[in-house]
GROMACS .gro file of C-alpha atoms in nm:
model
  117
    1UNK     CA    1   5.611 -10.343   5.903
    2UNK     CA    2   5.392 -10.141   5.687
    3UNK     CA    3   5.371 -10.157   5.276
    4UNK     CA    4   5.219  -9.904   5.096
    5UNK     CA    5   5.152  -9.918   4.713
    6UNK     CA    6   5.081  -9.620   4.555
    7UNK     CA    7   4.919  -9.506   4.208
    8UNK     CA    8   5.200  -9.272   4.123
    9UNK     CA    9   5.023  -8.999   3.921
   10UNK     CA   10   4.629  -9.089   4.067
   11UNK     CA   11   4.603  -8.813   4.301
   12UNK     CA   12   4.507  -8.450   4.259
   13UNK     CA   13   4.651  -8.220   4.104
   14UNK     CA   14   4.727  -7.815   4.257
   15UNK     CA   15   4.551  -7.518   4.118
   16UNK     CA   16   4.356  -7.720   3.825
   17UNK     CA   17   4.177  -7.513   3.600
   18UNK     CA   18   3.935  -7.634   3.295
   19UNK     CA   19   4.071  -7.401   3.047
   20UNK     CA   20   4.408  -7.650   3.060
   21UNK     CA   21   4.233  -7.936   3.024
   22UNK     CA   22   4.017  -7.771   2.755
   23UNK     CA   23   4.332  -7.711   2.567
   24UNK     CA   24   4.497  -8.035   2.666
   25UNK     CA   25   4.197  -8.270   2.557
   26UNK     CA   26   4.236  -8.089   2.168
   27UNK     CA   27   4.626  -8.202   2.192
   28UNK     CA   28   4.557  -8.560   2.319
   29UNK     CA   29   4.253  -8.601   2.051
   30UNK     CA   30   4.525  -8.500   1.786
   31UNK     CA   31   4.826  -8.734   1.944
   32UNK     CA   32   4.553  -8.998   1.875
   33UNK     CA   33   4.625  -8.936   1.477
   34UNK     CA   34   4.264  -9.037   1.335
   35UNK     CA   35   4.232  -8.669   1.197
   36UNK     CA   36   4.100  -8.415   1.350
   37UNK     CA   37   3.769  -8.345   1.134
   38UNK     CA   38   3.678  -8.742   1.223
   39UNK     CA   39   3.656  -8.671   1.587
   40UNK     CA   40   3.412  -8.500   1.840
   41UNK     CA   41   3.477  -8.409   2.164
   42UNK     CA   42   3.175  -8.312   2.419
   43UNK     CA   43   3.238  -8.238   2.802
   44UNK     CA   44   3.085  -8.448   2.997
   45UNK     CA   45   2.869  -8.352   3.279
   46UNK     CA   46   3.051  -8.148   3.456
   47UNK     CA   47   2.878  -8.216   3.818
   48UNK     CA   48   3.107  -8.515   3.796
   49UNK     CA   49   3.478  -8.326   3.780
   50UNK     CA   50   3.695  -8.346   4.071
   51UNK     CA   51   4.011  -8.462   4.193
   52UNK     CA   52   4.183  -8.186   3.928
   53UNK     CA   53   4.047  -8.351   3.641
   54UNK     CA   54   3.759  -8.264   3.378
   55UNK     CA   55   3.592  -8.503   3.189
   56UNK     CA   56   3.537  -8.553   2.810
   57UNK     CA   57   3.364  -8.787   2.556
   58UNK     CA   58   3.592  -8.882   2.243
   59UNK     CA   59   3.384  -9.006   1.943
   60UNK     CA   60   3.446  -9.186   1.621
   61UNK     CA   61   3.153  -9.287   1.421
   62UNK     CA   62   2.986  -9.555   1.621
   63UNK     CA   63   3.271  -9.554   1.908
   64UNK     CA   64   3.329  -9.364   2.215
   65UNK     CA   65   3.538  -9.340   2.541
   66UNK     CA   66   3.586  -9.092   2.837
   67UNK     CA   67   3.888  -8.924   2.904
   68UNK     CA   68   3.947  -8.773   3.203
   69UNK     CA   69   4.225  -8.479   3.171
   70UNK     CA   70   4.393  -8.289   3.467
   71UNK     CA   71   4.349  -7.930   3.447
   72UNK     CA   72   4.749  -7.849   3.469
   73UNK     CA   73   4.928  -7.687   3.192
   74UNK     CA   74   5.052  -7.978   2.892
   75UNK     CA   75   5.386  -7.968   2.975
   76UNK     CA   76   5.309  -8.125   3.338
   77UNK     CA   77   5.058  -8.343   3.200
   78UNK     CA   78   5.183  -8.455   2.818
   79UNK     CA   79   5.460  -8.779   2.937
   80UNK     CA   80   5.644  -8.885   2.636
   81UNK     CA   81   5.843  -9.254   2.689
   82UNK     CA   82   6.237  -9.209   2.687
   83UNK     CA   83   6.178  -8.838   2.778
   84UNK     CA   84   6.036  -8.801   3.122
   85UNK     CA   85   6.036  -8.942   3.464
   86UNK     CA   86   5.681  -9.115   3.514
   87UNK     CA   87   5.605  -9.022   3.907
   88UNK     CA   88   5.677  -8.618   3.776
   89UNK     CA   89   5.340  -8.665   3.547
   90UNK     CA   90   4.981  -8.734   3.653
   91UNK     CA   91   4.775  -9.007   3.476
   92UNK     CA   92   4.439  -8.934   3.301
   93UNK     CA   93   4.137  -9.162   3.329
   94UNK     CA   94   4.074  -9.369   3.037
   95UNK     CA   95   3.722  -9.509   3.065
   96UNK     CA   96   3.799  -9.523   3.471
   97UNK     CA   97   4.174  -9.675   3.393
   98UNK     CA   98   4.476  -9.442   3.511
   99UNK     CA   99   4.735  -9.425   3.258
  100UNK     CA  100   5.004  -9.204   3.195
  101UNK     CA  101   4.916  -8.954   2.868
  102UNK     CA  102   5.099  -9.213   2.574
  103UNK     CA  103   4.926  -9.506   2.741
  104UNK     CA  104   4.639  -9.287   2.732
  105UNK     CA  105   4.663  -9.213   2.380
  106UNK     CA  106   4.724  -9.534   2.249
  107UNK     CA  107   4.422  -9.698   2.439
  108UNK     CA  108   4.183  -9.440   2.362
  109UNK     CA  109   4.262  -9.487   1.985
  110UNK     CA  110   4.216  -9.841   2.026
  111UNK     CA  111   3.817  -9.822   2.168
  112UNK     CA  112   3.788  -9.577   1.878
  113UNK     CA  113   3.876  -9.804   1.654
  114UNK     CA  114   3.714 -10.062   1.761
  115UNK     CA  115   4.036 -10.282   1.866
  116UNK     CA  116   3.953 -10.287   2.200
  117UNK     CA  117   3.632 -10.347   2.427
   0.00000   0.00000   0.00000
C-alpha cells in the first residue's frame, strides 16, 4: 500500500503570466496594512521564476522578505479563511515557506516587523 502526501497548492500553476502577479504582489503588500508609502517592492531576479510564480522583495526600513506570487488572476490566488476551499487556491512562497495568501500575509508582516526571524 502506497501513501502519498501532497502540498495541496505547491505545484504550478496553467497559463501564468507576470502582469498577474505584478498586480497581485501590490494587493498582498496592501492586505499586509503597514501603509502603502512605508513599503517597497523590487522584483527579484527574474532568471529565478518558474513553477508559475514570480518573485518579489518586500521592504520595511531595515527588514525584508521574498514573496513568491503565482502569476494567475487574484481571484484564484487571494484565499480568505471561512470563504474558500484551501486545495482550489495555490500557496505563495514566503521566504521558501508555502502558505496559502492570509498565512502569507500575516507572516510576511511579521519579518517586516521584526516579530519574526
Amino acid at each position: 500500500m502506497a501513501i502519498y502526501i501532497m502540498n495541496a497548492g505547491a505545484g504550478a500553476g496553467a497559463d501564468p503570466m507576470r502582469q498577474h502577479a505584478d498586480d497581485n504582489i501590490v494587493t498582498f503588500a496592501a492586505d499586509m496594512g503597514l501603509g502603502k508609502s512605508r513599503i517597497r517592492i523590487e522584483r527579484v531576479d527574474p532568471r529565478d521564476d518558474g513553477h508559475g510564480r514570480y518573485g518579489y522583495e518586500i521592504r520595511l526600513d531595515d527588514h525584508k522578505t521574498e514573496v513568491w506570487m503565482p502569476g494567475r488572476p487574484i481571484e484564484q490566488v487571494r484565499f480568505r479563511r471561512h470563504l474558500h476551499v484551501p486545495s482550489d487556491f495555490p500557496c505563495l512562497y514566503v521566504d521558501g515557506l508555502s502558505r496559502l495568501w492570509c498565512y502569507a500575509v500575516e507572516m510576511a508582516r511579521d519579518r517586516l516587523l521584526g516579530v519574526a526571524a
